[in-house]
PDB file of C-alpha atoms in Angstrom:
ATOM      1  CA  MET A   1      -9.745   5.372 -13.778  1.00 38.00           C
ATOM      2  CA  THR A   2      -6.560   7.041 -15.501  1.00 38.00           C
ATOM      3  CA  PRO A   3      -3.695   5.171 -15.139  1.00 40.00           C
ATOM      4  CA  PRO A   4      -1.283   6.479 -12.458  1.00 41.00           C
ATOM      5  CA  GLU A   5       1.946   7.231 -14.945  1.00 41.00           C
ATOM      6  CA  THR A   6      -0.377   9.296 -16.970  1.00 36.00           C
ATOM      7  CA  GLN A   7      -1.798  11.192 -14.472  1.00 41.00           C
ATOM      8  CA  THR A   8      -1.665  15.434 -15.179  1.00 42.00           C
ATOM      9  CA  GLN A   9      -2.755  18.564 -14.028  1.00 51.00           C
ATOM     10  CA  THR A  10      -6.250  19.404 -14.432  1.00 50.00           C
ATOM     11  CA  ASN A  11      -5.812  22.282 -17.180  1.00 59.00           C
ATOM     12  CA  PRO A  12      -2.417  21.374 -19.200  1.00 58.00           C
ATOM     13  CA  GLY A  13      -2.073  25.159 -20.419  1.00 66.00           C
ATOM     14  CA  ALA A  14      -2.880  26.646 -17.479  1.00 81.00           C
ATOM     15  CA  ALA A  15       0.294  27.197 -15.163  1.00 91.00           C
ATOM     16  CA  LEU A  16       1.353  24.884 -11.739  1.00 95.00           C
ATOM     17  CA  ARG A  17       0.232  25.728  -9.102  1.00 97.00           C
ATOM     18  CA  ILE A  18       2.243  24.805  -5.955  1.00 98.00           C
ATOM     19  CA  VAL A  19       1.908  25.358  -2.282  1.00 98.00           C
ATOM     20  CA  LEU A  20       5.114  25.567  -0.222  1.00 97.00           C
ATOM     21  CA  ILE A  21       4.721  24.160   3.246  1.00 97.00           C
ATOM     22  CA  ASP A  22       7.800  25.438   5.509  1.00 96.00           C
ATOM     23  CA  ASP A  23       8.197  27.022   9.027  1.00 94.00           C
ATOM     24  CA  GLN A  24      11.042  29.153   7.776  1.00 93.00           C
ATOM     25  CA  ALA A  25       9.270  32.229   6.363  1.00 94.00           C
ATOM     26  CA  LEU A  26      12.987  32.816   4.421  1.00 93.00           C
ATOM     27  CA  VAL A  27      12.869  29.366   2.913  1.00 92.00           C
ATOM     28  CA  ARG A  28       9.205  30.062   1.533  1.00 95.00           C
ATOM     29  CA  THR A  29      10.079  33.621   0.429  1.00 95.00           C
ATOM     30  CA  GLY A  30      13.268  32.656  -1.527  1.00 94.00           C
ATOM     31  CA  PHE A  31      11.227  28.995  -2.992  1.00 95.00           C
ATOM     32  CA  ALA A  32       8.624  31.473  -4.229  1.00 96.00           C
ATOM     33  CA  MET A  33      10.577  33.738  -5.956  1.00 96.00           C
ATOM     34  CA  VAL A  34      12.336  31.168  -8.171  1.00 96.00           C
ATOM     35  CA  ILE A  35       8.873  29.717  -8.823  1.00 96.00           C
ATOM     36  CA  ASP A  36       6.812  32.866  -9.637  1.00 96.00           C
ATOM     37  CA  SER A  37       9.807  33.526 -12.065  1.00 95.00           C
ATOM     38  CA  GLN A  38       8.762  30.739 -14.299  1.00 95.00           C
ATOM     39  CA  PRO A  39       5.748  31.525 -17.075  1.00 95.00           C
ATOM     40  CA  ASP A  40       4.635  27.889 -16.313  1.00 94.00           C
ATOM     41  CA  MET A  41       4.658  27.891 -12.526  1.00 96.00           C
ATOM     42  CA  SER A  42       2.626  30.237  -9.726  1.00 96.00           C
ATOM     43  CA  VAL A  43       2.984  29.916  -5.893  1.00 97.00           C
ATOM     44  CA  ALA A  44      -0.761  29.340  -5.207  1.00 96.00           C
ATOM     45  CA  GLY A  45      -0.262  29.174  -1.432  1.00 97.00           C
ATOM     46  CA  GLN A  46       2.048  29.142   1.653  1.00 97.00           C
ATOM     47  CA  ALA A  47       1.821  27.659   5.096  1.00 96.00           C
ATOM     48  CA  ALA A  48       4.131  27.494   8.472  1.00 95.00           C
ATOM     49  CA  ASP A  49       3.187  23.951   9.586  1.00 94.00           C
ATOM     50  CA  GLY A  50       1.755  21.010   8.416  1.00 94.00           C
ATOM     51  CA  ASP A  51      -2.005  21.314   9.865  1.00 95.00           C
ATOM     52  CA  ASP A  52      -2.433  25.071   8.174  1.00 96.00           C
ATOM     53  CA  GLY A  53      -0.739  23.105   5.389  1.00 96.00           C
ATOM     54  CA  VAL A  54      -3.119  20.537   4.680  1.00 96.00           C
ATOM     55  CA  THR A  55      -6.130  22.813   5.373  1.00 96.00           C
ATOM     56  CA  THR A  56      -3.975  25.190   2.788  1.00 97.00           C
ATOM     57  CA  VAL A  57      -3.898  22.099  -0.023  1.00 97.00           C
ATOM     58  CA  ARG A  58      -7.788  21.943   0.629  1.00 96.00           C
ATOM     59  CA  THR A  59      -8.894  25.255  -0.182  1.00 96.00           C
ATOM     60  CA  VAL A  60      -6.416  25.856  -3.239  1.00 96.00           C
ATOM     61  CA  GLU A  61      -6.082  22.351  -4.796  1.00 96.00           C
ATOM     62  CA  PRO A  62      -2.509  22.510  -5.906  1.00 97.00           C
ATOM     63  CA  ASP A  63      -1.056  20.668  -8.909  1.00 96.00           C
ATOM     64  CA  VAL A  64       3.057  20.138  -6.934  1.00 97.00           C
ATOM     65  CA  VAL A  65       2.929  20.380  -2.501  1.00 97.00           C
ATOM     66  CA  LEU A  66       6.525  20.813  -1.527  1.00 97.00           C
ATOM     67  CA  MET A  67       6.701  19.934   2.509  1.00 95.00           C
ATOM     68  CA  ASP A  68       9.156  20.353   4.873  1.00 92.00           C
ATOM     69  CA  VAL A  69       9.531  16.974   7.208  1.00 89.00           C
ATOM     70  CA  ARG A  70       9.721  19.214  10.459  1.00 87.00           C
ATOM     71  CA  MET A  71       7.182  21.194  11.597  1.00 90.00           C
ATOM     72  CA  PRO A  72       5.264  22.404  15.161  1.00 87.00           C
ATOM     73  CA  ARG A  73       1.798  21.179  15.771  1.00 88.00           C
ATOM     74  CA  VAL A  74       1.191  18.744  12.138  1.00 92.00           C
ATOM     75  CA  ASP A  75       4.829  17.240  10.775  1.00 90.00           C
ATOM     76  CA  GLY A  76       5.370  16.851   7.104  1.00 91.00           C
ATOM     77  CA  ILE A  77       5.033  13.150   6.797  1.00 91.00           C
ATOM     78  CA  ALA A  78       2.034  13.223   9.052  1.00 93.00           C
ATOM     79  CA  ALA A  79       0.378  16.434   6.805  1.00 95.00           C
ATOM     80  CA  THR A  80       1.639  14.600   3.340  1.00 93.00           C
ATOM     81  CA  GLU A  81      -0.370  11.272   4.682  1.00 92.00           C
ATOM     82  CA  GLN A  82      -3.422  12.784   5.566  1.00 95.00           C
ATOM     83  CA  ILE A  83      -3.531  15.274   2.114  1.00 96.00           C
ATOM     84  CA  LEU A  84      -3.280  11.797   0.326  1.00 93.00           C
ATOM     85  CA  ALA A  85      -6.000  10.435   2.716  1.00 93.00           C
ATOM     86  CA  LEU A  86      -8.419  13.064   1.065  1.00 95.00           C
ATOM     87  CA  ALA A  87      -7.500  12.111  -2.152  1.00 93.00           C
ATOM     88  CA  ASP A  88      -7.892   8.899  -1.714  1.00 90.00           C
ATOM     89  CA  ALA A  89     -11.477   9.770  -0.603  1.00 92.00           C
ATOM     90  CA  GLY A  90     -11.904  11.968  -3.481  1.00 93.00           C
ATOM     91  CA  GLN A  91     -11.965  14.748  -1.399  1.00 95.00           C
ATOM     92  CA  ILE A  92      -9.303  16.619  -3.452  1.00 94.00           C
ATOM     93  CA  ARG A  93      -7.288  16.195  -6.806  1.00 93.00           C
ATOM     94  CA  THR A  94      -4.170  14.068  -5.780  1.00 92.00           C
ATOM     95  CA  PRO A  95      -0.960  16.560  -5.907  1.00 95.00           C
ATOM     96  CA  LYS A  96       2.578  15.510  -6.462  1.00 93.00           C
ATOM     97  CA  ILE A  97       3.987  15.884  -3.066  1.00 94.00           C
ATOM     98  CA  VAL A  98       8.043  16.539  -2.880  1.00 93.00           C
ATOM     99  CA  VAL A  99       9.296  16.266   0.765  1.00 90.00           C
ATOM    100  CA  LEU A 100      12.522  18.792   1.631  1.00 87.00           C
ATOM    101  CA  THR A 101      14.818  18.395   3.940  1.00 82.00           C
ATOM    102  CA  THR A 102      18.467  18.714   5.939  1.00 78.00           C
ATOM    103  CA  PHE A 103      21.038  16.410   5.684  1.00 65.00           C
ATOM    104  CA  ASP A 104      20.332  15.126   8.754  1.00 60.00           C
ATOM    105  CA  GLU A 105      16.478  14.521   8.713  1.00 62.00           C
ATOM    106  CA  ASP A 106      16.713  11.868   5.508  1.00 62.00           C
ATOM    107  CA  GLU A 107      15.134   9.369   7.499  1.00 71.00           C
ATOM    108  CA  TYR A 108      12.217  11.607   8.074  1.00 72.00           C
ATOM    109  CA  ALA A 109      12.289  12.195   4.290  1.00 68.00           C
ATOM    110  CA  LEU A 110      12.084   8.519   3.973  1.00 72.00           C
ATOM    111  CA  ARG A 111       9.720   7.907   5.823  1.00 79.00           C
ATOM    112  CA  ALA A 112       7.568  10.540   4.120  1.00 78.00           C
ATOM    113  CA  LEU A 113       8.225   8.656   0.800  1.00 78.00           C
ATOM    114  CA  ARG A 114       6.483   5.246   2.891  1.00 79.00           C
ATOM    115  CA  ARG A 115       3.342   7.826   2.993  1.00 82.00           C
ATOM    116  CA  GLY A 116       3.402   8.624  -0.598  1.00 84.00           C
ATOM    117  CA  ALA A 117       5.326  11.361  -1.168  1.00 87.00           C
ATOM    118  CA  SER A 118       6.689  11.601  -5.372  1.00 85.00           C
ATOM    119  CA  GLY A 119      10.279  12.232  -4.014  1.00 83.00           C
ATOM    120  CA  PHE A 120      12.823  14.296  -2.114  1.00 82.00           C
ATOM    121  CA  LEU A 121      15.030  17.165  -1.683  1.00 86.00           C
ATOM    122  CA  LEU A 122      17.579  19.058   0.155  1.00 84.00           C
ATOM    123  CA  LYS A 123      16.844  22.210   0.869  1.00 86.00           C
ATOM    124  CA  ASP A 124      20.055  23.336  -0.645  1.00 86.00           C
ATOM    125  CA  THR A 125      19.123  22.071  -3.912  1.00 86.00           C
ATOM    126  CA  MET A 126      19.846  24.709  -6.894  1.00 90.00           C
ATOM    127  CA  PRO A 127      17.049  26.398  -8.054  1.00 93.00           C
ATOM    128  CA  GLU A 128      17.232  24.472 -11.919  1.00 92.00           C
ATOM    129  CA  ILE A 129      16.805  21.423 -10.259  1.00 89.00           C
ATOM    130  CA  LEU A 130      13.811  22.700  -7.953  1.00 91.00           C
ATOM    131  CA  LEU A 131      12.417  23.553 -11.280  1.00 93.00           C
ATOM    132  CA  GLU A 132      13.346  20.694 -13.084  1.00 90.00           C
ATOM    133  CA  SER A 133      12.051  18.149 -10.252  1.00 89.00           C
ATOM    134  CA  ILE A 134       7.973  20.177 -10.192  1.00 93.00           C
ATOM    135  CA  ARG A 135       8.275  19.384 -13.940  1.00 91.00           C
ATOM    136  CA  THR A 136       9.287  15.604 -13.619  1.00 86.00           C
ATOM    137  CA  VAL A 137       6.639  14.793 -10.871  1.00 87.00           C
ATOM    138  CA  ILE A 138       3.925  16.512 -13.000  1.00 88.00           C
ATOM    139  CA  ASP A 139       4.678  14.108 -15.690  1.00 81.00           C
ATOM    140  CA  GLY A 140       5.063  11.466 -13.511  1.00 75.00           C
ATOM    141  CA  GLY A 141       8.517  10.953 -12.478  1.00 73.00           C
ATOM    142  CA  ALA A 142       9.757  10.795  -9.366  1.00 71.00           C
ATOM    143  CA  VAL A 143      12.832  13.062  -7.841  1.00 78.00           C
ATOM    144  CA  ILE A 144      15.209  11.559  -5.108  1.00 72.00           C
ATOM    145  CA  ALA A 145      17.877  13.624  -3.794  1.00 68.00           C
ATOM    146  CA  PRO A 146      21.455  12.039  -4.810  1.00 59.00           C
ATOM    147  CA  SER A 147      24.188  11.502  -2.669  1.00 52.00           C
ATOM    148  CA  THR A 148      23.938  11.089   0.755  1.00 47.00           C
ATOM    149  CA  THR A 149      20.505  10.667   0.925  1.00 49.00           C
ATOM    150  CA  ARG A 150      19.984   7.874  -2.154  1.00 53.00           C
ATOM    151  CA  ARG A 151      22.785   6.475  -0.431  1.00 56.00           C
ATOM    152  CA  LEU A 152      20.438   6.201   2.959  1.00 55.00           C
ATOM    153  CA  LEU A 153      17.434   5.141   1.045  1.00 55.00           C
ATOM    154  CA  ASP A 154      19.084   1.976  -0.535  1.00 58.00           C
ATOM    155  CA  ARG A 155      20.669   1.587   3.134  1.00 56.00           C
ATOM    156  CA  GLN A 156      17.537   1.571   4.949  1.00 53.00           C
ATOM    157  CA  LEU A 157      15.328  -0.506   2.367  1.00 53.00           C
ATOM    158  CA  LEU A 158      18.119  -3.443   2.676  1.00 45.00           C
ATOM    159  CA  ALA A 159      19.198  -3.547   6.017  1.00 46.00           C
ATOM    160  CA  HIS A 160      15.017  -4.669   6.635  1.00 42.00           C
ATOM    161  CA  LEU A 161      15.875  -7.408   4.175  1.00 37.00           C
ATOM    162  CA  GLY A 162      18.767  -8.477   5.675  1.00 36.00           C
ATOM    163  CA  ASP A 163      21.399  -7.474   3.751  1.00 33.00           C
ATOM    164  CA  GLY A 164      23.086  -6.088   6.659  1.00 31.00           C
ATOM    165  CA  ASP A 165      25.263  -1.962   6.941  1.00 29.00           C
ATOM    166  CA  LEU A 166      25.806  -1.210   3.057  1.00 25.00           C
ATOM    167  CA  SER A 167      28.416   1.684   3.669  1.00 27.00           C
ATOM    168  CA  ASP A 168      29.232   3.106   0.308  1.00 29.00           C
ATOM    169  CA  ARG A 169      28.237   0.284  -2.072  1.00 29.00           C
ATOM    170  CA  ALA A 170      24.656   0.987  -2.687  1.00 30.00           C
ATOM    171  CA  THR A 171      26.007   4.233  -4.181  1.00 32.00           C
ATOM    172  CA  GLN A 172      28.865   2.081  -6.250  1.00 34.00           C
ATOM    173  CA  SER A 173      26.118  -0.234  -7.594  1.00 40.00           C
ATOM    174  CA  ALA A 174      22.321  -0.164  -9.054  1.00 47.00           C
ATOM    175  CA  PRO A 175      19.820  -2.645  -8.116  1.00 47.00           C
ATOM    176  CA  GLN A 176      20.207  -6.049  -9.496  1.00 47.00           C
ATOM    177  CA  PRO A 177      16.893  -8.252  -9.801  1.00 49.00           C
ATOM    178  CA  ALA A 178      16.755 -11.209  -7.092  1.00 45.00           C
ATOM    179  CA  GLU A 179      16.923 -14.498  -7.798  1.00 44.00           C
ATOM    180  CA  SER A 180      13.309 -14.521  -5.837  1.00 42.00           C
ATOM    181  CA  PRO A 181      12.063 -12.580  -3.146  1.00 40.00           C
ATOM    182  CA  SER A 182      12.774 -15.573  -0.632  1.00 40.00           C
ATOM    183  CA  ALA A 183      16.393 -15.177  -1.554  1.00 38.00           C
ATOM    184  CA  ALA A 184      16.391 -11.880  -0.629  1.00 39.00           C
ATOM    185  CA  GLY A 185      14.447 -12.074   2.605  1.00 44.00           C
ATOM    186  CA  LEU A 186      10.555 -10.737   2.537  1.00 42.00           C
ATOM    187  CA  LEU A 187       9.594  -7.638   4.595  1.00 48.00           C
ATOM    188  CA  ASP A 188       6.020  -7.760   3.359  1.00 60.00           C
ATOM    189  CA  GLU A 189       4.426 -10.025   2.002  1.00 72.00           C
ATOM    190  CA  ALA A 190       1.480  -8.005   0.604  1.00 72.00           C
ATOM    191  CA  ALA A 191       4.041  -6.469  -1.423  1.00 71.00           C
ATOM    192  CA  ALA A 192       5.061  -9.986  -2.593  1.00 76.00           C
ATOM    193  CA  GLN A 193       1.580 -10.712  -3.339  1.00 80.00           C
ATOM    194  CA  ARG A 194       1.118  -8.000  -5.369  1.00 82.00           C
ATOM    195  CA  LEU A 195       4.608  -8.431  -7.052  1.00 86.00           C
ATOM    196  CA  GLU A 196       2.777 -11.503  -8.523  1.00 87.00           C
ATOM    197  CA  SER A 197       0.562 -10.026 -10.651  1.00 89.00           C
ATOM    198  CA  LEU A 198       3.248  -8.589 -12.700  1.00 92.00           C
ATOM    199  CA  THR A 199       4.117 -10.149 -16.279  1.00 93.00           C
ATOM    200  CA  PRO A 200       7.751 -10.998 -16.795  1.00 93.00           C
ATOM    201  CA  ARG A 201       8.174  -7.992 -18.808  1.00 95.00           C
ATOM    202  CA  GLU A 202       6.741  -6.033 -15.998  1.00 93.00           C
ATOM    203  CA  ARG A 203       9.281  -6.748 -13.818  1.00 92.00           C
ATOM    204  CA  GLU A 204      11.895  -5.837 -16.181  1.00 92.00           C
ATOM    205  CA  VAL A 205      10.789  -2.436 -16.484  1.00 92.00           C
ATOM    206  CA  LEU A 206      10.517  -2.481 -12.265  1.00 89.00           C
ATOM    207  CA  THR A 207      14.164  -3.387 -12.099  1.00 87.00           C
ATOM    208  CA  LEU A 208      14.981  -1.216 -14.755  1.00 86.00           C
ATOM    209  CA  ILE A 209      13.130   1.430 -12.939  1.00 83.00           C
ATOM    210  CA  ALA A 210      15.002   0.561  -9.716  1.00 77.00           C
ATOM    211  CA  SER A 211      17.663   1.213 -11.168  1.00 74.00           C
ATOM    212  CA  GLY A 212      17.203   4.914 -12.193  1.00 70.00           C
ATOM    213  CA  LEU A 213      16.900   4.694 -15.773  1.00 77.00           C
ATOM    214  CA  SER A 214      14.191   6.686 -17.472  1.00 77.00           C
ATOM    215  CA  ASN A 215      11.277   5.199 -20.508  1.00 84.00           C
ATOM    216  CA  THR A 216      14.062   6.364 -22.904  1.00 85.00           C
ATOM    217  CA  GLU A 217      16.832   4.340 -20.964  1.00 87.00           C
ATOM    218  CA  ILE A 218      14.098   1.590 -20.541  1.00 90.00           C
ATOM    219  CA  GLY A 219      13.205   1.307 -24.271  1.00 92.00           C
ATOM    220  CA  ASP A 220      16.658   1.937 -25.736  1.00 93.00           C
ATOM    221  CA  GLU A 221      17.562  -1.371 -22.423  1.00 93.00           C
ATOM    222  CA  LEU A 222      14.430  -3.596 -23.791  1.00 94.00           C
ATOM    223  CA  CYS A 223      14.561  -2.353 -27.780  1.00 94.00           C
ATOM    224  CA  LEU A 224      10.836  -1.307 -26.717  1.00 93.00           C
ATOM    225  CA  ALA A 225       9.436   2.232 -28.234  1.00 93.00           C
ATOM    226  CA  LYS A 226       9.398   4.786 -25.556  1.00 89.00           C
ATOM    227  CA  PRO A 227       5.171   4.463 -25.870  1.00 91.00           C
ATOM    228  CA  THR A 228       5.467   0.939 -24.667  1.00 94.00           C
ATOM    229  CA  VAL A 229       7.269   1.594 -21.492  1.00 92.00           C
ATOM    230  CA  LYS A 230       5.072   4.234 -20.503  1.00 89.00           C
ATOM    231  CA  THR A 231       2.039   1.534 -21.204  1.00 92.00           C
ATOM    232  CA  HIS A 232       4.235  -0.877 -19.014  1.00 93.00           C
ATOM    233  CA  VAL A 233       5.147   1.703 -16.207  1.00 90.00           C
ATOM    234  CA  GLY A 234       1.385   2.443 -16.184  1.00 90.00           C
ATOM    235  CA  ARG A 235       0.519  -1.232 -15.672  1.00 92.00           C
ATOM    236  CA  ILE A 236       2.856  -1.772 -13.665  1.00 92.00           C
ATOM    237  CA  LEU A 237       1.700   1.119 -11.204  1.00 88.00           C
ATOM    238  CA  MET A 238      -1.670   0.322 -11.275  1.00 90.00           C
ATOM    239  CA  LYS A 239      -1.438  -3.138 -10.186  1.00 90.00           C
ATOM    240  CA  LEU A 240       1.157  -2.623  -7.256  1.00 88.00           C
ATOM    241  CA  GLU A 241      -1.228   0.090  -6.201  1.00 84.00           C
ATOM    242  CA  ALA A 242       1.394   2.437  -6.160  1.00 82.00           C
ATOM    243  CA  ARG A 243       0.995   6.021  -6.476  1.00 78.00           C
ATOM    244  CA  ASP A 244       4.229   6.457  -8.780  1.00 78.00           C
ATOM    245  CA  ARG A 245       7.288   5.562  -9.179  1.00 80.00           C
ATOM    246  CA  VAL A 246       8.862   5.747  -6.043  1.00 77.00           C
ATOM    247  CA  GLN A 247       6.673   3.662  -4.418  1.00 80.00           C
ATOM    248  CA  ALA A 248       6.695   1.145  -6.960  1.00 83.00           C
ATOM    249  CA  VAL A 249      10.399   0.865  -6.235  1.00 80.00           C
ATOM    250  CA  ILE A 250      10.091   1.227  -2.808  1.00 79.00           C
ATOM    251  CA  LEU A 251       7.679  -2.088  -2.994  1.00 82.00           C
ATOM    252  CA  ALA A 252      10.443  -3.516  -5.358  1.00 81.00           C
ATOM    253  CA  TYR A 253      12.804  -3.555  -2.305  1.00 76.00           C
ATOM    254  CA  GLU A 254      10.711  -4.384   0.100  1.00 74.00           C
ATOM    255  CA  ALA A 255       9.339  -7.693  -1.481  1.00 76.00           C
ATOM    256  CA  GLY A 256      12.728  -8.662  -2.569  1.00 73.00           C
ATOM    257  CA  LEU A 257      12.862  -8.408  -6.286  1.00 76.00           C
ATOM    258  CA  VAL A 258      15.468  -6.026  -6.208  1.00 65.00           C
ATOM    259  CA  HIS A 259      18.690  -5.817  -4.598  1.00 59.00           C
ATOM    260  CA  ALA A 260      21.755  -4.246  -4.488  1.00 48.00           C
ATOM    261  CA  HIS A 261      25.352  -5.667  -5.001  1.00 44.00           C
ATOM    262  CA  GLY A 262      28.393  -4.747  -3.983  1.00 41.00           C
TER     263      GLY A 262
END
């Protein structure tokens, strides 16, 4: 089995195949123009709701799916879950899914992350950020919209851990290691048990991932070569049964490995 961190498209020399799933035709058209302007990307399919989106993904097996959250018939959360279930069953290749949200739909995006999405972006993100985000998730990274969206992510996760209302503190400080999972208040015993399989070094790396550091930055922090960091990240994802860095960070919060300080 290929470690999650090193999974890439089936044919690395080919253009990335993108599927757009959004009930607004104008949004799909705008994203398609941006994506098709790139020599290394192409729009392989489009759908106007989650039900048709799952069918399209099954047919074209894209590398990346840009998924709206609120859609008729089947919403983006359910569609994300269905697509990844097909991948888990070996019926399709596993695509990277980035959910798209407006300002007031962040809680839906968080639910999609818990279902296995690789990140989420605001719909009004700049074209260059959209393109960079697609390349980031293909390389095994994760994308999370900044500002209010990141604040909501921290607040929602940490509220379940008993830290209460963090207000703006979550955006002003990086996650810190908890003294122990029980000290932070466990949300998920299964998550804590999976964390027990990590070595002390892997726990260090996971804490730095939760702080938003790249592999290069983690290497600088721990005086490790970048390939060594990548190996640690791959092992962390495999041990935690996480699809990508976003899933690993969510699990670290839920198990109490990291929390935020004001």
